[in-house]
Coordinates of C-alpha atoms and ligand atoms in Angstrom, one line a residue:
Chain A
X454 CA 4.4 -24.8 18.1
X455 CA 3.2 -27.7 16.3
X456 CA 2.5 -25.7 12.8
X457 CA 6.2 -24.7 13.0
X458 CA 8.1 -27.8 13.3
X459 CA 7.1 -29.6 10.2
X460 CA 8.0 -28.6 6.2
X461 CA 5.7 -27.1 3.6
X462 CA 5.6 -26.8 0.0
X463 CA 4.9 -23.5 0.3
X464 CA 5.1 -20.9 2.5
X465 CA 3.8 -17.5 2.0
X466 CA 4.8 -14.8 4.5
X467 CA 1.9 -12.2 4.9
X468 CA -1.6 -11.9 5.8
X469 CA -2.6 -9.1 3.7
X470 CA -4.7 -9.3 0.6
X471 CA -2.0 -10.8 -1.5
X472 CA -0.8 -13.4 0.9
X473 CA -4.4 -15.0 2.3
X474 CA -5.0 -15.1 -1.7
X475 CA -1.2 -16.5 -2.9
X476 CA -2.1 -18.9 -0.4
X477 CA -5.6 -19.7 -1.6
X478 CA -4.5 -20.0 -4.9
X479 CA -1.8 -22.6 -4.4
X480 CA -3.6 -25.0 -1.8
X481 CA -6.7 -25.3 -4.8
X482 CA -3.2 -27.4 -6.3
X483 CA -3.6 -29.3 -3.6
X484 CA 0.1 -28.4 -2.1
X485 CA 1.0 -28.2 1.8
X486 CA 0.8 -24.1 2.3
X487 CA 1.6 -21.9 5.5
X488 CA 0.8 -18.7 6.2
X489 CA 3.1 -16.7 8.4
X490 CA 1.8 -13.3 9.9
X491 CA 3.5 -10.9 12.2
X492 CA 0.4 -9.6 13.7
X493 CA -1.5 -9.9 16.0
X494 CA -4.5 -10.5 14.2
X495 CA -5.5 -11.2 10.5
X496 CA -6.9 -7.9 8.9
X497 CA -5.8 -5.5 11.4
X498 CA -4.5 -2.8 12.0
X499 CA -6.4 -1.6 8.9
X500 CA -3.5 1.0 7.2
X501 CA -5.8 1.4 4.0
X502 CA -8.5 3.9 2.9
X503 CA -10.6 0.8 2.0
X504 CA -11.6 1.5 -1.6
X505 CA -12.2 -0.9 -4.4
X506 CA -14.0 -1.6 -7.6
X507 CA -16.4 -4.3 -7.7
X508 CA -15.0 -5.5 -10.7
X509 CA -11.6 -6.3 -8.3
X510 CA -13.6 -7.9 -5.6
X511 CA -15.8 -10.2 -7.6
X512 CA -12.9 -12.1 -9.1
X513 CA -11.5 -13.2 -5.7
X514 CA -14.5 -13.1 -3.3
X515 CA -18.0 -12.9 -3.8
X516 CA -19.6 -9.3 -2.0
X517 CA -20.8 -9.3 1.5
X518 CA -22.3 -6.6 3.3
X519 CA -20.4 -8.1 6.2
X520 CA -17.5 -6.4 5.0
X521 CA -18.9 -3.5 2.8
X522 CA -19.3 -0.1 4.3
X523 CA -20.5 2.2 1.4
X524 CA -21.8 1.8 -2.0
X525 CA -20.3 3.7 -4.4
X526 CA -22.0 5.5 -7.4
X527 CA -20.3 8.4 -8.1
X528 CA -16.7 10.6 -8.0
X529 CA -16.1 13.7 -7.0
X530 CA -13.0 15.7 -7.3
X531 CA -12.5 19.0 -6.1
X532 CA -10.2 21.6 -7.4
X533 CA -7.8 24.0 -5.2
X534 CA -10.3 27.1 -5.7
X535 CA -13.0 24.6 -4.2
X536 CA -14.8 24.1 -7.6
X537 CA -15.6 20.5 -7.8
X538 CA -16.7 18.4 -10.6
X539 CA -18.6 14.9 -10.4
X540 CA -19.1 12.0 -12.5
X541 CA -21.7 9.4 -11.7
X542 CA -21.2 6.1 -12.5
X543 CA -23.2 2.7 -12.5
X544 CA -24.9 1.7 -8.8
X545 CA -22.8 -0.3 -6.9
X546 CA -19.6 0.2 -9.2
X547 CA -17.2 0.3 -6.2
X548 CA -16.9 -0.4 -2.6
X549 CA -15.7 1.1 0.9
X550 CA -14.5 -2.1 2.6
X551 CA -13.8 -2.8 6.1
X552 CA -11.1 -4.3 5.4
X553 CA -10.7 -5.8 9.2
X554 CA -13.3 -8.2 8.2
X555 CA -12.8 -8.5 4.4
X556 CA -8.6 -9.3 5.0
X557 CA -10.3 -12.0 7.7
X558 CA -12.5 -13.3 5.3
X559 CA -10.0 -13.4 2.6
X560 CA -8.0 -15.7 5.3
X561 CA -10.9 -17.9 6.0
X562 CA -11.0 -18.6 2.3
X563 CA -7.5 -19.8 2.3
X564 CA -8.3 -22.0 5.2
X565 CA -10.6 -23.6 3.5
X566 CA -8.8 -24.4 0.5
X567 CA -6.0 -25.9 3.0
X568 CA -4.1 -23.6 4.3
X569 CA -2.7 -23.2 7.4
X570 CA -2.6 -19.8 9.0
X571 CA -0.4 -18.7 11.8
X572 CA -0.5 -15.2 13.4
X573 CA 2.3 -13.3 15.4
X574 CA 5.0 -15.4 13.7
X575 CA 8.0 -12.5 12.8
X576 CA 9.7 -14.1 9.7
X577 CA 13.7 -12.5 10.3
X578 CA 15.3 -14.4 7.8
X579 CA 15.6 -16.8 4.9
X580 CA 17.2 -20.3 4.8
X581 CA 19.6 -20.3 1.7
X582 CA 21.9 -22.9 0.3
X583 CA 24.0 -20.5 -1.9
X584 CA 21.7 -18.6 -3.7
X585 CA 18.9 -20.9 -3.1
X586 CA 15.5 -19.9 -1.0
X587 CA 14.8 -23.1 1.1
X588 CA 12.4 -21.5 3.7
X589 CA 11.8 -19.1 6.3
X590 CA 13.6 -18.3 10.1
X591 CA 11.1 -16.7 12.4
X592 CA 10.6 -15.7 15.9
X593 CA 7.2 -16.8 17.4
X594 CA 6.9 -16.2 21.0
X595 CA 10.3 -15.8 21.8
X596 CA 11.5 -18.8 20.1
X597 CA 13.2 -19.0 16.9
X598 CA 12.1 -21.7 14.6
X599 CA 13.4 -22.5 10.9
X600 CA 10.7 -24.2 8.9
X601 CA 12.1 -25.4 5.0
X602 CA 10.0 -25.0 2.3
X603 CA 9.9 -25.5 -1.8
X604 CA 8.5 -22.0 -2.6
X605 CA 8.5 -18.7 -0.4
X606 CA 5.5 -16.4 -1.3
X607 CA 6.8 -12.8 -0.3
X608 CA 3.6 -11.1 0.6
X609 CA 5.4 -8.6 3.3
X610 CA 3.8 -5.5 2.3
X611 CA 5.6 -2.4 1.7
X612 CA 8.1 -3.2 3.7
X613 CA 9.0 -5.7 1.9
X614 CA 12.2 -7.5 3.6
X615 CA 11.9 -10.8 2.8
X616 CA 12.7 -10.3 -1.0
X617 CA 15.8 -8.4 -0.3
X618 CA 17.7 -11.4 2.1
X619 CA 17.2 -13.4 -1.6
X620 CA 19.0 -10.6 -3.3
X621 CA 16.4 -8.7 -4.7
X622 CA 16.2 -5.0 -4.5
X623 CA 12.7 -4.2 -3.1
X624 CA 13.8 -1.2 -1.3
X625 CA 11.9 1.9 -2.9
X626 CA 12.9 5.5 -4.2
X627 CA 11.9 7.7 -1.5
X628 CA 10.1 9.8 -4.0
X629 CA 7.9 7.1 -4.9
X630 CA 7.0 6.5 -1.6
X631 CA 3.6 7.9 -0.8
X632 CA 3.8 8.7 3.1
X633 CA -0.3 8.6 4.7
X634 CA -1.9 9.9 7.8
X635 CA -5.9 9.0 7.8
X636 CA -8.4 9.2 10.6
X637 CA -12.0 7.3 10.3
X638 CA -13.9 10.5 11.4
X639 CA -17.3 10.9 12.3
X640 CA -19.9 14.3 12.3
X641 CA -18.8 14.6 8.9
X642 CA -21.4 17.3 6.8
X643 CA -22.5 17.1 3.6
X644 CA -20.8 14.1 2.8
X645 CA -22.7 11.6 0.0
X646 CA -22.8 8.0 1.6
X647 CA -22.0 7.3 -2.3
X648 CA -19.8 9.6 -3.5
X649 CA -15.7 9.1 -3.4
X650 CA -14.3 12.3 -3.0
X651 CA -10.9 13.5 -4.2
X652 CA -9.4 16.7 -3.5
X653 CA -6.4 17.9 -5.8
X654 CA -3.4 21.0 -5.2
X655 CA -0.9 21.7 -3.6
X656 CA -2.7 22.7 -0.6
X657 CA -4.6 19.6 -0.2
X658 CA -1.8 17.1 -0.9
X659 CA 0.9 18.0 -3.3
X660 CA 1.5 15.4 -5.7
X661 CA -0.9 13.0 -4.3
X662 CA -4.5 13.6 -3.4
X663 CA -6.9 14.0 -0.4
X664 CA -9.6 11.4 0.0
X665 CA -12.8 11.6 1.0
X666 CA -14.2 8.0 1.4
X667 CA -17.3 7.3 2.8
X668 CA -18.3 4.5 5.1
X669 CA -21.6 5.5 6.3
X670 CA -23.8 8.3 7.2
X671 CA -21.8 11.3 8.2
X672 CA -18.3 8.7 8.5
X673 CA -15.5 8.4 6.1
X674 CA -11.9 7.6 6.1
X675 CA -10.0 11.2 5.5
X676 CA -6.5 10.9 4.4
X677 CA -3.7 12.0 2.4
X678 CA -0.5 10.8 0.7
X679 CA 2.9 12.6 0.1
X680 CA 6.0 11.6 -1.8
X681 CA 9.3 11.7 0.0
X682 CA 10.2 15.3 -1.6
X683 CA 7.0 16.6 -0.4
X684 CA 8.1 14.9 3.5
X685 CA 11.5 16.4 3.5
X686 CA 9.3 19.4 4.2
X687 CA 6.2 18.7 5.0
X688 CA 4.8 15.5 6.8
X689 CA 1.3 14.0 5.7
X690 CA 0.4 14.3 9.4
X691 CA 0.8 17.7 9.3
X692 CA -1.2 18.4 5.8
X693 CA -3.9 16.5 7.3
X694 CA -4.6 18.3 10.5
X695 CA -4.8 21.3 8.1
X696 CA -7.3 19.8 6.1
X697 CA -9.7 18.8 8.8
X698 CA -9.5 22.3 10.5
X699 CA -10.3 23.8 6.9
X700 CA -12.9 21.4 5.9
X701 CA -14.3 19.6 8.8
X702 CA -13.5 20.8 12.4
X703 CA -16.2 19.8 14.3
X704 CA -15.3 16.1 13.2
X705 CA -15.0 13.0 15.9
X706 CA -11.7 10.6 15.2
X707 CA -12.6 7.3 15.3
X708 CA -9.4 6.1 14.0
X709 CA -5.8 7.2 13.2
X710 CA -3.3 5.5 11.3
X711 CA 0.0 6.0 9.2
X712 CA 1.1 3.9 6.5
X713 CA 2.9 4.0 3.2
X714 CA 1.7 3.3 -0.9
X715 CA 4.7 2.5 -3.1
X716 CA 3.3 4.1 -5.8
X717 CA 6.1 2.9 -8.3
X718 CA 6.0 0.5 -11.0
X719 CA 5.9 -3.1 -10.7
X720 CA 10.1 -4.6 -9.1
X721 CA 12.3 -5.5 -12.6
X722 CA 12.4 -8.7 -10.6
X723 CA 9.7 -10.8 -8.7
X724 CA 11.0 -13.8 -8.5
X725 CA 14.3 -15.3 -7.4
X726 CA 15.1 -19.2 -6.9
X727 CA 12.7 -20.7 -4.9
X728 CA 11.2 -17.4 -3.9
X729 CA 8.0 -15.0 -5.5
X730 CA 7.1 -11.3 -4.2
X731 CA 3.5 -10.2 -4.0
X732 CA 1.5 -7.3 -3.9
X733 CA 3.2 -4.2 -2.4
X734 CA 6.2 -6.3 -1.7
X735 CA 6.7 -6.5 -5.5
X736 CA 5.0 -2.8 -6.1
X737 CA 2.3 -4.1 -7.7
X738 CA 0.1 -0.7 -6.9
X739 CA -1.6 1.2 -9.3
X740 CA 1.1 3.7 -9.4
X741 CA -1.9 6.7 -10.2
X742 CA -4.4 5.5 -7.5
X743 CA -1.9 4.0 -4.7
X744 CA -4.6 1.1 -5.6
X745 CA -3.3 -2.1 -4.1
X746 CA -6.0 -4.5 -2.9
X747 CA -7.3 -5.8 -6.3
X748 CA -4.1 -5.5 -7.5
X749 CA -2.6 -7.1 -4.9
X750 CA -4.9 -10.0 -4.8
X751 CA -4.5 -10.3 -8.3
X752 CA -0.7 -10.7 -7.9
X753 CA -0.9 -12.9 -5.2
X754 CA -3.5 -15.3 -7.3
X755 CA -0.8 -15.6 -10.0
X756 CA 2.1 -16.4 -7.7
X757 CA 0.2 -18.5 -6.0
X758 CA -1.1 -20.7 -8.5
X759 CA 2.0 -20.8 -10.0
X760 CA 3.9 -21.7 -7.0
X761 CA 1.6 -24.8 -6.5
X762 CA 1.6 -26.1 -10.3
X763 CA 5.7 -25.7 -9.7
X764 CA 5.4 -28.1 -6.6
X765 CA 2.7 -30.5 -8.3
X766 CA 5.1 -30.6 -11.1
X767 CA 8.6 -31.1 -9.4
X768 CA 9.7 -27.8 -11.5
X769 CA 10.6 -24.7 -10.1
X770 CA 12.0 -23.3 -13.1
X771 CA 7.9 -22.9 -14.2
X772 CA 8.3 -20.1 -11.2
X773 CA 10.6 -17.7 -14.0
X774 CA 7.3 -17.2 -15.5
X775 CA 5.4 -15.1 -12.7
X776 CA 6.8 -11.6 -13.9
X777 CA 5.9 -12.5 -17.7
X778 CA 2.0 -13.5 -16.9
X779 CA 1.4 -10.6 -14.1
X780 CA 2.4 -8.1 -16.8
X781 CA 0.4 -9.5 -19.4
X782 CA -2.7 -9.6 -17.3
X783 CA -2.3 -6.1 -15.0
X784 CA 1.5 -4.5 -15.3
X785 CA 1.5 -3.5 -18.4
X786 CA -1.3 -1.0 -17.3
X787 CA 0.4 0.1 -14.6
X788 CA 3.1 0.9 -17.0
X789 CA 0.8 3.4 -18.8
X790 CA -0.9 4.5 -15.3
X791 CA 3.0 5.5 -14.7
X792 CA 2.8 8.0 -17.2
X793 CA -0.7 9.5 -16.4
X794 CA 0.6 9.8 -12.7
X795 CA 4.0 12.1 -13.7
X796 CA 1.0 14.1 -16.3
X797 CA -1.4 14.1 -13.4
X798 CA 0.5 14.9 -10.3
X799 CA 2.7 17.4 -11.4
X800 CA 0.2 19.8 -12.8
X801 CA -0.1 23.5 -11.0
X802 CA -3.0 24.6 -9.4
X803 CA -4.0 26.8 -12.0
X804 CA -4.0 24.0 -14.3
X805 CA -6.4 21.8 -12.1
X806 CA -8.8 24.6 -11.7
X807 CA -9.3 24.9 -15.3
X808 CA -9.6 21.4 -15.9
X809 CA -12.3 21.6 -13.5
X810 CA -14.0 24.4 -15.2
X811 CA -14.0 22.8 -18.7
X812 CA -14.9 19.1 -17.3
X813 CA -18.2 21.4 -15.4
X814 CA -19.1 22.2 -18.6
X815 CA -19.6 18.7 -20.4
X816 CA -23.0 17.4 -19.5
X817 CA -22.8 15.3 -16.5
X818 CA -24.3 11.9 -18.6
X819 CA -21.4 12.2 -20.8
X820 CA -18.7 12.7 -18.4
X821 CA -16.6 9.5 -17.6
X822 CA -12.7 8.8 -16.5
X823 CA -11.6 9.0 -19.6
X824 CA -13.1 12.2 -20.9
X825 CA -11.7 13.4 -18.0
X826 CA -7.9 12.4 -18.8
X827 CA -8.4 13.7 -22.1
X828 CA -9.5 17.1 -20.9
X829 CA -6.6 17.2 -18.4
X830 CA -3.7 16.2 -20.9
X831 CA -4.8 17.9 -24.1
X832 CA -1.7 19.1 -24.1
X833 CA 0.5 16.1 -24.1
X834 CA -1.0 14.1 -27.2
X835 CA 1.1 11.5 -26.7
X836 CA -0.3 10.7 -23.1
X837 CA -3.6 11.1 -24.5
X838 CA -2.9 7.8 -26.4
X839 CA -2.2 6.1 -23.4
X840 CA -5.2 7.2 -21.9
X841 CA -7.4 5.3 -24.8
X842 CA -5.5 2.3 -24.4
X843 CA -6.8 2.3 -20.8
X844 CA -9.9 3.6 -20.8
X845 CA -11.0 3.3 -24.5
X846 CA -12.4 6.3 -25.2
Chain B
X296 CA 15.4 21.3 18.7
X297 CA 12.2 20.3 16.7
X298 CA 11.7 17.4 14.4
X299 CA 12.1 20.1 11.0
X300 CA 15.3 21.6 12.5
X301 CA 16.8 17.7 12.8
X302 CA 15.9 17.3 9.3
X303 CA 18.0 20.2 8.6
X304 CA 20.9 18.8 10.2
X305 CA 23.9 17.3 8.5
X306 CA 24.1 13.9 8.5
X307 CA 27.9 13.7 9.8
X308 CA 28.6 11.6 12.7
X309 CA 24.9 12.1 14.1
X310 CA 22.6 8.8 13.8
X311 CA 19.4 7.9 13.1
X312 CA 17.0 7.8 15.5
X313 CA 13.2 6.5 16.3
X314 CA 11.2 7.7 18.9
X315 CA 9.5 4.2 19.4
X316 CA 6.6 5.1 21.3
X317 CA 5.5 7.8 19.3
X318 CA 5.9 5.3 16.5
X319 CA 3.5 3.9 14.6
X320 CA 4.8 0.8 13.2
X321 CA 3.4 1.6 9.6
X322 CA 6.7 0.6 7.4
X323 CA 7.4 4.0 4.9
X324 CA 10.7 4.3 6.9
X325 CA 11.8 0.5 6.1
X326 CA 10.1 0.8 2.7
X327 CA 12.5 3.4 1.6
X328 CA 15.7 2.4 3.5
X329 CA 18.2 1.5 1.3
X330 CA 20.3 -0.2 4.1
X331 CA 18.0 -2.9 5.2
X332 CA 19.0 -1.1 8.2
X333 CA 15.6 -1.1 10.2
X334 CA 14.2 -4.1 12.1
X335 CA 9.9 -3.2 12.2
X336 CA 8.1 -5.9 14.3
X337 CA 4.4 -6.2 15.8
X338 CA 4.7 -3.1 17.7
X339 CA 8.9 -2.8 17.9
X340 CA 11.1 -0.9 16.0
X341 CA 15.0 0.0 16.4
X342 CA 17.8 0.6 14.0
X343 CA 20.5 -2.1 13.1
X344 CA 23.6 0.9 13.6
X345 CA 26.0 -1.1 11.2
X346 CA 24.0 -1.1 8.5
X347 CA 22.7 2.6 8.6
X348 CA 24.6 5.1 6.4
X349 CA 22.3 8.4 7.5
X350 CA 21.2 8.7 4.3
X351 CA 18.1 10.2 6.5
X352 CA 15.7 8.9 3.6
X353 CA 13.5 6.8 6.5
X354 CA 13.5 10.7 7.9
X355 CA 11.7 12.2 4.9
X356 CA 9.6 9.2 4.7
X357 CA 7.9 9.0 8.0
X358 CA 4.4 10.6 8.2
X359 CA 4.6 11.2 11.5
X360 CA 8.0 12.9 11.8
X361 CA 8.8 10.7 14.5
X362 CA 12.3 9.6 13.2
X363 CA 15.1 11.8 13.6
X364 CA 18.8 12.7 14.0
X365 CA 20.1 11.4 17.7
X366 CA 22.8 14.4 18.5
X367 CA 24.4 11.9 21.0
X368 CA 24.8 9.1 18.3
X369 CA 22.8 7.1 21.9
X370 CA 19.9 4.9 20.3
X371 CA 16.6 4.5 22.3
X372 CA 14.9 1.3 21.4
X373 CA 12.0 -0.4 23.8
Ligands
LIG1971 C1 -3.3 5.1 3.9 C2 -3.5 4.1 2.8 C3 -4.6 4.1 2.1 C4 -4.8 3.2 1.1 N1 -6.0 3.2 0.4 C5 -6.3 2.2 -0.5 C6 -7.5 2.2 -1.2 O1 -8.4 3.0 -0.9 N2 -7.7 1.2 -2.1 C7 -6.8 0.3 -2.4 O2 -7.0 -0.6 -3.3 N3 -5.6 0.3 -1.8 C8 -5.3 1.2 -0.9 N4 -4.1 1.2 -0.2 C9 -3.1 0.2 -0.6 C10 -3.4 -1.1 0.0 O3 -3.7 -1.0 1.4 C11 -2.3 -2.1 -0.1 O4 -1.8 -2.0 -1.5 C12 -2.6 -3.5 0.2 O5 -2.9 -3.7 1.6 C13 -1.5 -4.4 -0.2 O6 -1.7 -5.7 0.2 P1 -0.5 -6.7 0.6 O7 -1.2 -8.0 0.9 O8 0.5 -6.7 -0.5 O9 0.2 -6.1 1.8 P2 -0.4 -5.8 3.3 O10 -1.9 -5.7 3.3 O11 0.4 -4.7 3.8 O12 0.0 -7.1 4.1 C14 1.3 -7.4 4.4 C15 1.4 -8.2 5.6 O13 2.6 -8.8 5.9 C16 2.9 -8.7 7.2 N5 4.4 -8.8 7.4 C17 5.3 -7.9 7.0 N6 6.5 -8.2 7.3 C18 6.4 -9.4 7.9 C19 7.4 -10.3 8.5 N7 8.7 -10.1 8.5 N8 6.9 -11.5 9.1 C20 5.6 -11.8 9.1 N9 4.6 -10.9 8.6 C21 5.1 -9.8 8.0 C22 2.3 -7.4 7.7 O14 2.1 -7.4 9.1 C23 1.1 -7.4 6.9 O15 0.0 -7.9 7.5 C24 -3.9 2.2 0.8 C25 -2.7 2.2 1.6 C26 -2.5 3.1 2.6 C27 -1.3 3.0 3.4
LIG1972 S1 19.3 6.9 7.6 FE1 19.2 5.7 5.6 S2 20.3 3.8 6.0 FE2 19.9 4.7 8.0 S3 18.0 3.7 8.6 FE3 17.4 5.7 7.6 S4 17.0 5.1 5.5 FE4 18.2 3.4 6.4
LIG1973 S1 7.8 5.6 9.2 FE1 7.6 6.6 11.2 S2 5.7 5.8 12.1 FE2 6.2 4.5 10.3 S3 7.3 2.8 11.2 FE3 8.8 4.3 10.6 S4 9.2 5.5 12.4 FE4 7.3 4.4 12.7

């Protein structure tokens, strides 16, 4: 294969959100990238629930209703007596993606910019000289092939392999791990095209939550998370059959996937010689939400630029200062959506209902995230300063 | 034996063991593994037997419960 046999400044192994925009990002600095993808095709299979803020997708891509399913307008979370509570919010403030054609999309853009994109490459190795990262061994086709490189990008998902044959512990703590089962099911009832819905309690999905996420009239991706405590008993494939016999059982599946959110805080270390991890290869998830597209492609826009002005420069060391900018510019919010994520998920039932109750009674124009947070940890003052520092309230 | 009872099951001699065509291919288990003991390609998965320790964490992970304890120690990859 002719993309294989030659060297590249750098290359970023990955299709996902992170790696199509690392890649982006460093062929603007007008350095020789490839893109390495097990695959078999870019954007699928789709292991995601598909939902983003507009503010996240505007700063990488402009909106297409090629790749937007639902508009959304408005939360909704439920509480485990049923009670629910919603809070509108501007039109179009979010989107249901399909993310089969927005991941695609994202990889067209990196063409464009120079790129070079190969699928069903399997990347099984690094080539080191000592502690070194000089490129990438992979299998395409049945034949092994190592292509040298200045810069890997790590963009291997959760995962995440490729960081650990540099040395770099991306394994994660089982607990962390959020384990999913979803199905894209149809014949859904009483289901707002608009509306994100989130279900909280321990029957739902204990210490996650159970999403509700339109993409359509009467279609929406249904799914849950659970941590590896919750697993040890209980798998999320199980919880989730439970749920759709409770809440919907005359739905059609459409779709069923499995797939994990390292809902943990941002690696100690991204970056290695030669090498940079992005996205959920370098936990760069919203630890609360189990958010990791904008954050991924936010990640992935940082290592990437910075990989290419390292090239363009002839100095790698500039690579050192990856971890330093992606924490000034996202991880030091995940830090404090850490926090709200031990406050949140560990409550009792009793203690969502009542949240629920008291956030009912607020009048809907004033309700907003953040009133919410502060309703829900008005016990724990010091969390409730975190919560400002987030959401300014 | 069912998948829960496995999870019961001492670690011991037993090993690890995925039921590749139930499998998924969705990552938790190599996410968690501690051993960069599993080897997830396309649509191929199999344990690397020297480096696993069954520390059964890739059990607990799975969300499909389609990993588990092999009695024989016998390893059934594609
Ligand atoms: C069930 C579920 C629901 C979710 N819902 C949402 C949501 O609603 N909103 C949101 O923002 N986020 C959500 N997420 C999280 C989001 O999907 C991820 O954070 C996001 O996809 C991360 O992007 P990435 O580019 O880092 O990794 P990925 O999108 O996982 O891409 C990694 C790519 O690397 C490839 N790869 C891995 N190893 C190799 C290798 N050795 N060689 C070659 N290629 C390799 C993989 O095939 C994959 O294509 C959800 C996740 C799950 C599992
Ligand atoms: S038992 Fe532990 S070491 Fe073995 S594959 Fe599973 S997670 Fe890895
Ligand atoms: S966690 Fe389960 S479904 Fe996912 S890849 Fe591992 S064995 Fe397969």
């Amino acid at each position: 294969m002719n993309l294989l046999d030659k060297s590249y400044d750098v290359i970023v192994v990955g299709a996902g959100p992170a790696g199509t925009v690392a890649a982006r990002f460093a062929a603007e600095q007008g350095v020789d990238v490839l893109v390495l993808e097990k695959d078999r095709d870019v954007g699928y299979p789709v292991r995601c629930a598909e939902a983003i803020s507009k503010r996240n997708v505007v700063k990488f891509i402009e909106p297409n209703d090629k790749w937007i399913a639902a508009k959304i307008n408005r939360f909704e979370f439920v509480a485990p007596n049923g009670n629910s509570v919603s809070m509108d919010l501007e039109d179009e403030s979010g989107y249901v993606l399909e993310r089969r054609i927005f991941d695609y999309e994202l990889g067209l853009l990196a063409s464009q910019a120079g790129a070079k994109i190969l699928t069903r490459v399997y990347v099984n190795g690094l080539i080191l000289e000592g502690n070194k990262v000089c490129g990438v061994k992979a299998e395409y086709r049945g034949k092994q092939y190592e292509i040298k490189s200045k810069v890997v990008i790590a963009a291997d998902g959760v995962e995440s392999r490729v960081g650990r044959w540099a040395g770099i512990k991306t394994h994660i703590d089982f607990r962390e791990m959020e384990s999913c089962f979803q199905v894209t099911a149809g014949n859904l009832e009483n289901i707002d095209p608009k509306t994100l819905y989130f279900y909280l309690g321990s029957n739902y999905a204990p210490n996650g939550y159970f999403w509700v996420f339109p993409k359509g009239k009467n279609i929406a991706n249904v799914g849950l998370g659970v941590s590896g405590d919750t697993g040890k008993k209980r798998s999320a494939l199980s919880f989730l059959n439970d749920n759709l016999q409770k809440l919907y059982p005359a739905a059609s599946i459409l779709t069923q996937i499995a797939g994990g959110v390292p809902c943990a805080l941002t690696l100690e270390r991204i970056s290695g010689d030669g090498i940079l991890l992005a996205g959920d290869a370098a936990r760069q998830v919203n630890p609360l939400t189990g958010g990791g597209i904008g954050s991924g492609m936010e990640g992935g826009s940082i290592a990437g630029r910075i990989a290419g002005e390292a090239v363009r420069k002839g100095d790698l060391s500039l690579l050192e200062n990856y971890r330093d900018e992606w924490m000034k510019i996202r991880g030091k919010n995940h830090l404090i959506f850490d926090k709200l994520k031990d406050g949140v998920f560990n409550m009792r039932d009793e203690q969502f209902n009542a949240i629920c109750e008291k956030m009912q009674k607020i009048p809907k124009n004033k309700r907003t995230l953040g009133k919410l947070f502060m309703t829900a940890l008005a016990k724990q003052p010091k969390l409730l300063v975190e919560v400002a520092k987030v959401y300014m309230v | 034996m069912n998948a829960k009872e496995y999870r019961m099951a001492k670690t011991g001699k037993l090993m690890i063991e995925i039921l590749p065509d139930k499998c998924d291919f969705c990552g938790c288990c190599v996410g968690v593994c501690p051993e960069d003991a599993i080897e997830l390609k396309e649509a191929e998965i199999f344990i690397i037997d020297e480096n696993c320790t069954n520390c059964s964490k890739c059990i607990w992970a799975c969300p499909i419960e389609v990993i588990r304890f092999n009695k024989e120690g016998v390893l059934k990859t594609r």
